[in-house]
Short mmCIF file of C-alpha atoms (C1' of nucleotides) in Angstrom, two decimals:
data_model
loop_
_atom_site.label_atom_id
_atom_site.label_comp_id
_atom_site.label_asym_id
_atom_site.label_seq_id
_atom_site.Cartn_x
_atom_site.Cartn_y
_atom_site.Cartn_z
CA MET W 76 64.07 217.71 -138.08
CA ALA W 77 64.52 219.58 -135.00
CA ASP W 78 67.96 219.24 -133.62
CA SER W 79 67.03 220.73 -130.44
CA PRO W 80 70.06 221.62 -128.24
CA THR W 81 69.31 219.17 -125.44
CA PRO W 82 67.25 216.25 -126.92
CA LEU W 83 68.26 213.66 -124.34
CA LYS W 84 68.05 215.53 -121.34
CA THR W 85 64.34 215.54 -120.92
CA ASN W 86 62.76 212.19 -120.49
CA TYR W 87 59.47 213.57 -119.13
CA HIS W 88 57.89 212.43 -122.53
CA HIS W 89 59.00 209.03 -123.10
CA GLY W 90 57.86 208.95 -126.54
CA ASP W 91 57.60 205.30 -127.07
CA LEU W 92 55.75 204.05 -124.04
CA PRO W 93 53.05 202.07 -125.71
CA GLN W 94 55.03 199.88 -127.83
CA GLN W 95 57.89 199.32 -125.18
CA ALA W 96 55.19 198.52 -122.67
CA HIS W 97 53.65 196.06 -125.18
CA GLU W 98 56.97 194.41 -125.68
CA LEU W 99 57.79 194.10 -122.29
CA ALA W 100 54.46 192.80 -121.32
CA LEU W 101 54.78 190.20 -124.18
CA GLU W 102 58.12 189.08 -122.76
CA VAL W 103 56.79 188.71 -119.16
CA LEU W 104 53.90 186.88 -120.49
CA ARG W 105 55.93 184.43 -122.53
CA GLU W 106 58.12 183.74 -119.43
CA HIS W 107 55.87 183.91 -116.62
CA GLY W 108 52.14 183.75 -117.87
CA ASP W 109 49.59 186.41 -117.82
CA ALA W 110 48.85 186.55 -114.25
CA ALA W 111 52.51 187.67 -113.88
CA ILE W 112 51.87 190.86 -115.64
CA SER W 113 51.60 193.78 -113.38
CA LEU W 114 51.03 197.33 -114.67
CA ARG W 115 53.05 198.78 -111.84
CA ALA W 116 55.89 196.33 -112.27
CA LEU W 117 56.02 196.99 -116.01
CA ALA W 118 56.00 200.88 -115.42
CA LYS W 119 58.86 200.70 -112.87
CA GLN W 120 60.92 198.48 -115.28
CA ILE W 121 60.32 201.01 -118.00
CA GLY W 122 61.17 203.75 -115.66
CA VAL W 123 57.87 205.47 -115.75
CA SER W 124 55.07 206.12 -113.47
CA ALA W 125 52.15 203.40 -113.20
CA PRO W 126 49.26 205.68 -114.11
CA ALA W 127 51.26 206.69 -117.25
CA LEU W 128 50.23 203.56 -118.77
CA TYR W 129 46.63 204.23 -118.55
CA ARG W 130 47.11 206.93 -121.18
CA HIS W 131 47.69 204.15 -123.64
CA PHE W 132 45.88 201.24 -122.31
CA ILE W 133 42.51 201.95 -120.85
CA ASP W 134 42.65 198.77 -118.84
CA ARG W 135 45.08 195.84 -117.73
CA ASP W 136 42.54 193.61 -119.84
CA SER W 137 42.94 196.03 -122.71
CA LEU W 138 46.77 195.30 -122.66
CA LEU W 139 46.35 191.74 -122.53
CA ALA W 140 43.86 191.78 -125.31
CA GLU W 141 46.35 193.63 -127.55
CA LEU W 142 48.97 190.89 -126.67
CA ALA W 143 46.43 188.33 -127.67
CA VAL W 144 45.99 190.27 -131.01
CA THR W 145 49.58 190.10 -131.73
CA GLY W 146 49.50 186.29 -130.91
CA PHE W 147 46.84 185.75 -133.38
CA GLU W 148 48.74 187.70 -135.96
CA ALA W 149 51.88 185.71 -135.35
CA LEU W 150 49.97 182.42 -135.62
CA ARG W 151 48.43 183.54 -138.90
CA GLU W 152 51.66 184.47 -140.31
CA ARG W 153 53.18 181.13 -139.57
CA LEU W 154 50.14 179.25 -141.03
CA LEU W 155 50.53 181.32 -144.00
CA ALA W 156 53.98 180.39 -144.42
CA VAL W 157 53.24 176.61 -145.06
CA ASP W 158 53.61 175.28 -148.65
CA GLN W 159 50.28 175.13 -150.19
CA SER W 160 51.25 173.13 -153.42
CA ASN W 161 50.11 169.58 -152.13
CA PRO W 162 46.67 169.79 -150.71
CA ARG W 163 46.84 166.92 -148.55
CA ARG W 164 50.39 167.75 -147.13
CA ALA W 165 49.40 171.32 -146.76
CA LEU W 166 46.52 170.14 -144.34
CA ILE W 167 48.96 168.07 -142.27
CA ASP W 168 51.69 170.77 -142.22
CA ILE W 169 48.99 173.44 -141.08
CA GLY W 170 48.26 171.04 -138.12
CA LEU W 171 51.88 170.69 -137.34
CA VAL W 172 52.73 174.28 -137.54
CA TYR W 173 49.72 175.17 -135.45
CA VAL W 174 50.58 172.84 -132.61
CA SER W 175 54.14 173.73 -132.66
CA PHE W 176 53.27 177.34 -132.32
CA ALA W 177 51.22 176.54 -129.12
CA ARG W 178 54.13 174.58 -127.84
CA ASP W 179 56.57 177.42 -128.63
CA GLU W 180 54.45 179.93 -126.97
CA PRO W 181 52.23 178.20 -124.45
CA ASN W 182 51.65 181.27 -122.11
CA LEU W 183 50.71 183.34 -125.26
CA TYR W 184 48.55 180.52 -126.60
CA ARG W 185 46.68 180.22 -123.25
CA LEU W 186 46.03 183.93 -123.20
CA MET W 187 44.57 183.82 -126.77
CA PHE W 188 42.14 180.96 -126.00
CA GLY W 189 41.92 181.03 -122.26
CA GLY W 190 38.72 182.77 -122.35
CA ARG W 191 40.44 185.12 -119.68
CA VAL W 192 40.40 188.21 -122.13
CA LEU W 193 37.87 187.63 -124.62
CA PRO W 194 34.14 187.72 -123.87
CA LYS W 195 33.99 187.94 -127.65
CA GLY W 196 32.67 191.31 -128.78
CA ILE W 197 34.63 193.41 -126.14
CA HIS W 198 37.61 193.70 -128.25
CA PRO W 199 36.64 193.93 -131.96
CA ARG W 200 40.25 193.87 -133.02
CA LEU W 201 40.84 190.66 -131.10
CA ASP W 202 37.96 188.97 -132.92
CA ILE W 203 39.20 190.25 -136.25
CA ALA W 204 42.75 188.75 -135.63
CA GLY W 205 41.17 185.54 -134.58
CA ARG W 206 39.09 185.27 -137.30
CA GLY W 207 42.19 186.02 -139.57
CA ALA W 208 44.14 182.96 -138.30
CA PHE W 209 41.15 180.75 -138.61
CA GLN W 210 40.66 181.94 -142.01
CA VAL W 211 43.87 180.50 -143.04
CA LEU W 212 42.87 177.00 -141.90
CA GLU W 213 39.67 177.31 -143.64
CA ASP W 214 40.92 178.61 -146.85
CA THR W 215 43.37 175.53 -146.96
CA ILE W 216 40.46 173.08 -146.31
CA ALA W 217 38.44 174.83 -148.91
CA GLN W 218 41.28 174.54 -151.50
CA ALA W 219 41.75 170.82 -150.63
CA GLN W 220 37.89 170.36 -151.01
CA ALA W 221 38.04 172.16 -154.42
CA ALA W 222 40.84 170.00 -155.57
CA GLY W 223 38.79 166.80 -154.72
CA TYR W 224 41.15 165.62 -151.95
CA VAL W 225 38.45 166.24 -149.16
CA LYS W 226 34.99 164.95 -149.06
CA PRO W 227 32.58 167.66 -150.26
CA ILE W 228 30.78 167.92 -146.84
CA SER W 229 29.83 171.06 -145.10
CA LEU W 230 32.97 173.50 -145.20
CA SER W 231 32.03 174.66 -141.72
CA LEU W 232 31.86 171.22 -140.39
CA MET W 233 35.00 170.12 -141.84
CA THR W 234 36.71 173.29 -140.51
CA ALA W 235 35.18 173.00 -137.17
CA ALA W 236 36.54 169.39 -137.14
CA ALA W 237 40.07 170.18 -138.17
CA TRP W 238 40.32 173.30 -135.92
CA SER W 239 39.10 171.43 -132.97
CA LEU W 240 41.56 168.59 -133.32
CA VAL W 241 44.56 170.97 -133.62
CA HIS W 242 43.35 173.38 -131.02
CA GLY W 243 42.67 170.50 -128.59
CA LEU W 244 45.88 168.73 -129.29
CA SER W 245 47.76 171.96 -128.52
CA GLN W 246 46.06 172.64 -125.34
CA LEU W 247 46.28 168.97 -124.01
CA SER W 248 49.90 169.02 -125.07
CA ILE W 249 51.06 172.36 -123.41
CA ASP W 250 49.05 171.17 -120.37
CA GLY W 251 51.08 168.03 -120.15
CA HIS W 252 48.02 165.87 -120.49
CA LEU W 253 49.58 163.83 -123.18
CA PRO W 254 52.06 161.09 -122.79
CA SER W 255 55.40 161.29 -124.72
CA ALA W 256 55.67 164.92 -125.04
CA LYS W 257 58.98 164.00 -126.99
CA ALA W 258 57.45 162.44 -130.00
CA GLU W 259 55.03 165.33 -130.16
CA PRO W 260 55.12 165.93 -133.99
CA HIS W 261 54.81 162.38 -135.05
CA LEU W 262 51.70 162.20 -132.66
CA THR W 263 50.35 165.20 -134.22
CA GLU W 264 50.96 164.12 -137.87
CA GLY W 265 49.26 160.71 -136.79
CA VAL W 266 46.11 162.30 -135.29
CA VAL W 267 45.65 164.76 -138.27
CA THR W 268 46.32 161.82 -140.51
CA LEU W 269 43.55 159.92 -138.62
CA LEU W 270 41.02 162.61 -139.19
CA LEU W 271 42.14 163.19 -142.81
CA ASP W 272 41.61 159.56 -143.69
CA GLY W 273 38.13 159.95 -142.82
CA SER W 274 37.54 162.67 -144.81
CA ILE W 275 39.17 161.57 -148.15
CA ALA W 276 36.88 161.61 -151.15
CA GLU W 277 35.72 158.20 -152.49
CA ASN W 278 37.22 158.78 -155.73
CA LYS W 279 40.73 159.48 -154.10
CA GLN W 280 40.84 156.58 -151.84
CA HIS W 281 43.08 154.58 -153.95
CA LYS W 282 45.67 157.19 -153.83
CA LYS W 283 46.08 156.79 -150.06
CA ASP W 284 49.26 154.65 -150.45
CA THR W 285 51.11 157.13 -152.57
CA THR W 286 51.46 159.75 -149.95
CA SER W 287 52.56 157.64 -146.80
CA MET R 183 20.93 166.00 -85.50
CA ALA R 184 21.86 165.59 -81.79
CA ASP R 185 19.88 168.16 -80.17
CA SER R 186 22.41 169.56 -77.81
CA PRO R 187 20.90 172.29 -75.68
CA THR R 188 22.46 175.13 -77.08
CA PRO R 189 23.88 174.38 -80.55
CA LEU R 190 23.54 177.69 -82.18
CA LYS R 191 24.77 180.09 -79.38
CA THR R 192 28.51 179.60 -80.26
CA ASN R 193 29.55 180.13 -83.78
CA TYR R 194 33.25 180.32 -82.77
CA HIS R 195 33.87 177.11 -84.32
CA HIS R 196 32.11 177.03 -87.57
CA GLY R 197 32.11 173.44 -87.85
CA ASP R 198 31.87 173.15 -91.42
CA LEU R 199 33.82 175.81 -92.97
CA PRO R 200 35.80 173.59 -95.46
CA GLN R 201 32.69 172.32 -97.27
CA GLN R 202 30.79 175.46 -97.05
CA ALA R 203 33.81 177.40 -98.59
CA HIS R 204 34.18 174.90 -101.21
CA GLU R 205 30.48 175.04 -102.27
CA LEU R 206 30.49 178.70 -102.23
CA ALA R 207 33.57 179.01 -104.22
CA LEU R 208 32.02 176.71 -106.78
CA GLU R 209 28.97 178.89 -107.04
CA VAL R 210 31.09 181.94 -107.59
CA LEU R 211 33.26 180.11 -110.16
CA ARG R 212 30.05 178.81 -112.15
CA GLU R 213 28.69 182.15 -112.19
CA HIS R 214 31.50 184.63 -112.52
CA GLY R 215 34.62 182.59 -113.35
CA ASP R 216 37.81 181.79 -111.19
CA ALA R 217 39.07 185.34 -111.30
CA ALA R 218 36.04 186.40 -109.32
CA ILE R 219 36.80 184.15 -106.38
CA SER R 220 38.26 185.98 -103.67
CA LEU R 221 39.07 184.49 -100.23
CA ARG R 222 38.12 187.53 -98.40
CA ALA R 223 35.01 187.75 -100.06
CA LEU R 224 34.22 184.23 -99.36
CA ALA R 225 34.92 184.45 -95.71
CA LYS R 226 32.83 187.71 -95.53
CA GLN R 227 29.80 185.96 -96.98
CA ILE R 228 30.31 182.87 -94.87
CA GLY R 229 30.54 185.02 -91.77
CA VAL R 230 34.01 184.17 -90.78
CA SER R 231 37.39 185.78 -90.88
CA ALA R 232 39.66 185.81 -93.93
CA PRO R 233 42.39 184.00 -92.38
CA ALA R 234 40.23 181.38 -91.08
CA LEU R 235 40.22 179.75 -94.68
CA TYR R 236 43.90 179.39 -94.49
CA ARG R 237 43.38 176.76 -91.73
CA HIS R 238 41.80 174.54 -94.45
CA PHE R 239 43.25 175.77 -97.75
CA ILE R 240 46.96 176.53 -97.75
CA ASP R 241 46.54 178.59 -100.83
CA ARG R 242 43.95 180.40 -103.06
CA ASP R 243 45.38 178.15 -105.76
CA SER R 244 44.78 175.09 -103.56
CA LEU R 245 41.23 175.85 -103.30
CA LEU R 246 40.94 176.42 -106.99
CA ALA R 247 42.68 173.03 -107.41
CA GLU R 248 40.03 171.57 -105.35
CA LEU R 249 37.42 172.92 -107.45
CA ALA R 250 38.95 171.48 -110.52
CA VAL R 251 39.13 168.11 -108.88
CA THR R 252 35.42 168.02 -108.29
CA GLY R 253 35.01 169.16 -111.80
CA PHE R 254 37.03 166.27 -113.17
CA GLU R 255 34.99 164.01 -110.89
CA ALA R 256 31.55 165.44 -112.09
CA LEU R 257 32.90 164.96 -115.64
CA ARG R 258 33.93 161.24 -115.05
CA GLU R 259 30.57 160.53 -113.71
CA ARG R 260 28.84 161.97 -116.67
CA LEU R 261 30.90 160.11 -118.85
CA LEU R 262 30.47 156.90 -117.04
CA ALA R 263 26.78 157.29 -117.36
CA VAL R 264 26.61 156.87 -120.97
CA ASP R 265 25.28 153.70 -122.68
CA GLN R 266 28.14 151.35 -123.72
CA SER R 267 26.09 148.80 -125.44
CA ASN R 268 26.95 149.98 -128.86
CA PRO R 269 30.30 150.73 -129.21
CA ARG R 270 30.22 153.15 -132.11
CA ARG R 271 27.30 154.91 -130.47
CA ALA R 272 29.11 154.99 -127.17
CA LEU R 273 31.85 156.82 -128.81
CA ILE R 274 29.65 159.50 -130.31
CA ASP R 275 27.51 159.76 -126.99
CA ILE R 276 30.75 160.19 -125.18
CA GLY R 277 31.93 163.06 -127.34
CA LEU R 278 28.22 164.51 -126.86
CA VAL R 279 28.39 164.29 -123.13
CA TYR R 280 31.83 165.79 -123.03
CA VAL R 281 31.07 168.93 -124.96
CA SER R 282 27.66 169.20 -123.27
CA PHE R 283 29.46 169.25 -119.99
CA ALA R 284 31.84 171.97 -120.98
CA ARG R 285 28.87 174.08 -122.38
CA ASP R 286 26.96 173.58 -119.08
CA GLU R 287 29.93 174.67 -117.05
CA PRO R 288 32.11 176.72 -119.05
CA ASN R 289 33.78 178.38 -116.19
CA LEU R 290 34.47 175.25 -114.41
CA TYR R 291 35.91 173.57 -117.62
CA ARG R 292 38.08 176.46 -118.12
CA LEU R 293 39.62 176.01 -114.68
CA MET R 294 40.09 172.56 -115.24
CA PHE R 295 41.97 172.95 -118.48
CA GLY R 296 43.19 176.56 -118.50
CA GLY R 297 46.59 175.67 -117.33
CA ARG R 298 46.00 178.25 -114.50
CA VAL R 299 46.02 175.84 -111.51
CA LEU R 300 47.79 172.70 -112.79
CA PRO R 301 51.57 172.85 -113.21
CA LYS R 302 50.87 169.03 -113.53
CA GLY R 303 52.66 167.68 -110.55
CA ILE R 304 51.70 170.24 -107.88
CA HIS R 305 48.43 168.79 -106.93
CA PRO R 306 48.51 165.17 -107.11
CA ARG R 307 44.77 164.62 -106.57
CA LEU R 308 44.12 166.92 -109.60
CA ASP R 309 46.37 164.76 -111.76
CA ILE R 310 44.77 161.57 -110.61
CA ALA R 311 41.16 163.08 -111.09
CA GLY R 312 42.06 164.27 -114.49
CA ARG R 313 43.45 160.86 -115.36
CA GLY R 314 40.26 159.38 -114.02
CA ALA R 315 37.82 161.33 -116.60
CA PHE R 316 40.41 160.60 -119.42
CA GLN R 317 40.27 156.87 -118.44
CA VAL R 318 36.74 156.56 -119.24
CA LEU R 319 37.33 157.89 -122.80
CA GLU R 320 40.18 155.56 -123.21
CA ASP R 321 38.35 152.56 -122.09
CA THR R 322 35.47 153.14 -124.44
CA ILE R 323 38.06 153.50 -127.29
CA ALA R 324 39.68 150.32 -126.39
CA GLN R 325 36.36 148.47 -125.91
CA ALA R 326 35.50 149.59 -129.52
CA GLN R 327 38.83 148.54 -130.65
CA ALA R 328 38.36 144.93 -129.09
CA ALA R 329 35.02 144.71 -130.73
CA GLY R 330 36.63 145.58 -134.03
CA TYR R 331 34.87 148.89 -134.51
CA VAL R 332 37.98 150.87 -134.62
CA LYS R 333 41.14 150.35 -136.53
CA PRO R 334 43.64 148.49 -134.37
CA ILE R 335 46.11 151.45 -134.26
CA SER R 336 47.89 152.54 -131.16
CA LEU R 337 45.43 153.18 -128.45
CA SER R 338 47.20 156.13 -127.21
CA LEU R 339 47.19 157.65 -130.45
CA MET R 340 43.60 157.09 -130.97
CA THR R 341 42.81 158.25 -127.58
CA ALA R 342 44.79 161.43 -128.13
CA ALA R 343 42.89 162.02 -131.37
CA ALA R 344 39.54 161.59 -129.91
CA TRP R 345 40.23 163.56 -126.64
CA SER R 346 41.85 166.39 -128.61
CA LEU R 347 38.77 166.55 -130.88
CA VAL R 348 36.12 166.80 -128.04
CA HIS R 349 38.37 168.86 -126.09
CA GLY R 350 39.05 171.41 -128.67
CA LEU R 351 35.55 171.45 -129.81
CA SER R 352 34.51 172.33 -126.40
CA GLN R 353 36.92 174.99 -125.71
CA LEU R 354 36.14 176.62 -129.10
CA SER R 355 32.26 176.15 -128.32
CA ILE R 356 32.48 177.78 -125.12
CA ASP R 357 34.83 180.60 -126.35
CA GLY R 358 32.36 181.31 -129.05
CA HIS R 359 34.64 180.69 -131.70
CA LEU R 360 32.25 178.23 -133.54
CA PRO R 361 29.29 179.46 -135.63
CA SER R 362 25.74 178.34 -135.02
CA ALA R 363 26.25 177.77 -131.36
CA LYS R 364 22.59 176.68 -131.56
CA ALA R 365 22.96 173.54 -133.51
CA GLU R 366 25.77 172.48 -131.32
CA PRO R 367 24.92 168.70 -130.66
CA HIS R 368 24.42 168.33 -134.43
CA LEU R 369 28.03 169.80 -135.13
CA THR R 370 29.65 167.66 -132.24
CA GLU R 371 28.02 164.49 -133.88
CA GLY R 372 29.08 165.28 -137.25
CA VAL R 373 32.59 166.12 -136.26
CA VAL R 374 32.96 163.06 -134.00
CA THR R 375 31.53 160.91 -136.98
CA LEU R 376 33.93 162.55 -139.24
CA LEU R 377 36.84 161.31 -137.17
CA LEU R 378 35.22 157.99 -136.74
CA ASP R 379 34.74 157.15 -140.22
CA GLY R 380 38.33 157.65 -140.67
CA SER R 381 38.86 154.99 -137.92
CA ILE R 382 36.71 152.37 -139.18
CA ALA R 383 38.08 149.00 -139.49
CA GLU R 384 38.35 147.66 -143.11
CA ASN R 385 35.91 144.85 -142.79
CA LYS R 386 33.35 147.04 -141.11
CA GLN R 387 33.62 149.64 -143.94
CA HIS R 388 30.43 148.27 -145.73
CA LYS R 389 28.46 148.86 -142.79
CA LYS R 390 28.77 152.57 -143.02
CA ASP R 391 25.37 153.28 -144.58
CA THR R 392 23.45 151.38 -142.02
CA THR R 393 24.24 154.07 -139.43
CA SER R 394 23.71 157.34 -141.06
"C1'" DT Y 123 52.25 234.75 -127.33
"C1'" DA Y 124 48.23 232.27 -125.61
"C1'" DA Y 125 45.35 228.51 -125.68
"C1'" DC Y 126 45.01 223.55 -126.11
"C1'" DA Y 127 45.85 218.72 -126.16
"C1'" DA Y 128 48.86 214.86 -125.18
"C1'" DT Y 129 51.44 212.68 -121.77
"C1'" DG Y 130 53.47 212.40 -117.93
"C1'" DT Y 131 53.51 213.12 -112.53
"C1'" DT Y 132 52.33 212.42 -107.30
"C1'" DA Y 133 48.73 211.60 -103.90
"C1'" DC Y 134 45.28 208.38 -102.88
"C1'" DT Y 135 41.35 204.90 -102.39
"C1'" DG Y 136 39.69 200.41 -102.12
"C1'" DG Y 137 40.65 195.50 -102.55
"C1'" DT Y 138 43.50 191.36 -102.37
"C1'" DG Y 139 46.56 187.27 -100.75
"C1'" DA Y 140 49.16 185.90 -97.06
"C1'" DT Y 141 51.57 185.83 -92.39
"C1'" DA Y 142 52.21 186.68 -87.36
"C1'" DA Y 143 50.58 186.71 -82.78
"C1'" DC Y 144 46.65 185.94 -79.92
"C1'" DT Y 145 42.04 183.82 -78.18
"C1'" DT Y 146 38.90 180.30 -77.64
"C1'" DA Y 147 36.56 175.85 -78.10
"C1'" DT Y 148 37.27 170.76 -78.39
"C1'" DG Y 149 38.39 166.22 -77.32
"C1'" DG Y 150 41.42 162.94 -75.37
"C1'" DC Y 151 44.20 161.60 -71.31
"C1'" DT Y 152 45.15 160.89 -66.41
"C1'" DA G 49 35.98 165.81 -62.84
"C1'" DG G 50 40.02 168.29 -64.33
"C1'" DC G 51 43.87 169.35 -67.59
"C1'" DC G 52 46.08 170.56 -71.41
"C1'" DA G 53 47.65 169.99 -76.22
"C1'" DT G 54 45.68 171.27 -80.24
"C1'" DA G 55 42.42 172.59 -83.71
"C1'" DA G 56 40.00 176.38 -85.34
"C1'" DG G 57 38.89 180.67 -84.89
"C1'" DT G 58 40.34 186.09 -84.10
"C1'" DT G 59 42.53 190.88 -84.87
"C1'" DA G 60 46.57 193.48 -86.68
"C1'" DT G 61 49.35 194.07 -90.23
"C1'" DC G 62 52.22 193.65 -94.51
"C1'" DA G 63 53.01 194.12 -99.29
"C1'" DC G 64 50.94 194.32 -103.59
"C1'" DC G 65 47.68 195.60 -107.04
"C1'" DA G 66 44.15 198.12 -110.40
"C1'" DG G 67 42.22 202.24 -111.02
"C1'" DT G 68 41.04 207.59 -110.18
"C1'" DA G 69 41.79 212.52 -109.40
"C1'" DA G 70 44.21 216.68 -109.63
"C1'" DC G 71 48.39 218.69 -110.98
"C1'" DA G 72 52.75 219.45 -113.99
"C1'" DT G 73 55.17 219.36 -118.45
"C1'" DT G 74 55.86 219.37 -123.09
"C1'" DG G 75 54.81 220.14 -128.27
"C1'" DT G 76 51.57 222.16 -131.47
"C1'" DT G 77 48.79 225.37 -133.34
"C1'" DA G 78 45.95 229.48 -133.77
#
DNA sequence: TAACAATGTTACTGGTGATAACTTATGGCT
DNA sequence: AGCCATAAGTTATCACCAGTAACATTGTTA
């Protein structure tokens, strides 16, 4: 493959601009928030002219949308990693992982859900990625329902409740609206359990003591 | 008021700049989002020079923070208006009002909770206003607890759960992440009820059928 | 080798937040 | 009444930003 005599001399073509810009932007986002992302600054830091970025990102918003997509994908992966053997425990763990993701990456999480990027329909990939993360939660609930661990109510209702709970918890947590940010996991587990105990099927009610 | 001889001739001193700027900014926010708020544009529309605004708002962020404060105050008022006679019904109605507020003023709501303005400690008035709205919810829960309609668990835990639920529901709703945006109130009521039924005190459990 | 497409470049426009230095009206004090 | 400190405007200016247009360089392909 082309051992050209002077392969390093010319850096006219960067060769990896999109990915490097993406990574650098992600780093800036994580550390300083989306507002701190400047295409000019990115270009300068990479060592390339500013308009070059427009060859790969039609927009600044487009770049942010890509970052949000990777965020949803990362969230999805972390949600997929939870052990699904015990349905009830899986639901709680999903909540814990979800909230811990938001706490680990508050700026990324805010970008994903801040409504700043996503007029919902402008960036199809973003919608797909978001749906992908959501799907894990829904599948887990459906599984728990099938196993009889959750009331057989409307799946969409149950999912909306669960997602709202962990999402709201995440948002309030990273915004500092909750007291005792230290004992966070305990709070999360307590809150999720609270919802769960209200969703336990009648015939499993007597089992409640075995889990705690 | 005060028919001074030539009250209109001199407009060097606007006389009402802060309030008018606040109102105009709020209108822009509601219709186009916080990103669309430009001090220069505001000044031009009011008919005043841009730096004039800096006499009244030390910062752009400071103006946004004031808008968020009014948002929290408005939310608090709407929450205070719900009928508190029936504790259970009050909790559900609080949730309905909360979510409907977010849906009525999505851009304002996003500003209030977007984490864009509130490093939590920079704007004391904002913290106070936020706490004020939160307090209504907490008081309602405490009341319901005192009346025996809610499990006597930690008030902060119960409040965190309730707030997370309605907040998450609001956020997901205004971002279009929930299906069937039409039957929104029904969904909200169902979700809140779901949490509530998990929080019902043992001795009131048999009453469950009377409400549905 | 000639044409082409992709990827980069410099030059430029319009808009933004913010500050400095200056000007004018207001209102309290003597 | 007259004065003057100060509040509330003004113009001028800076630094930064997103985005566009026109041009230059490279790799590929006919």
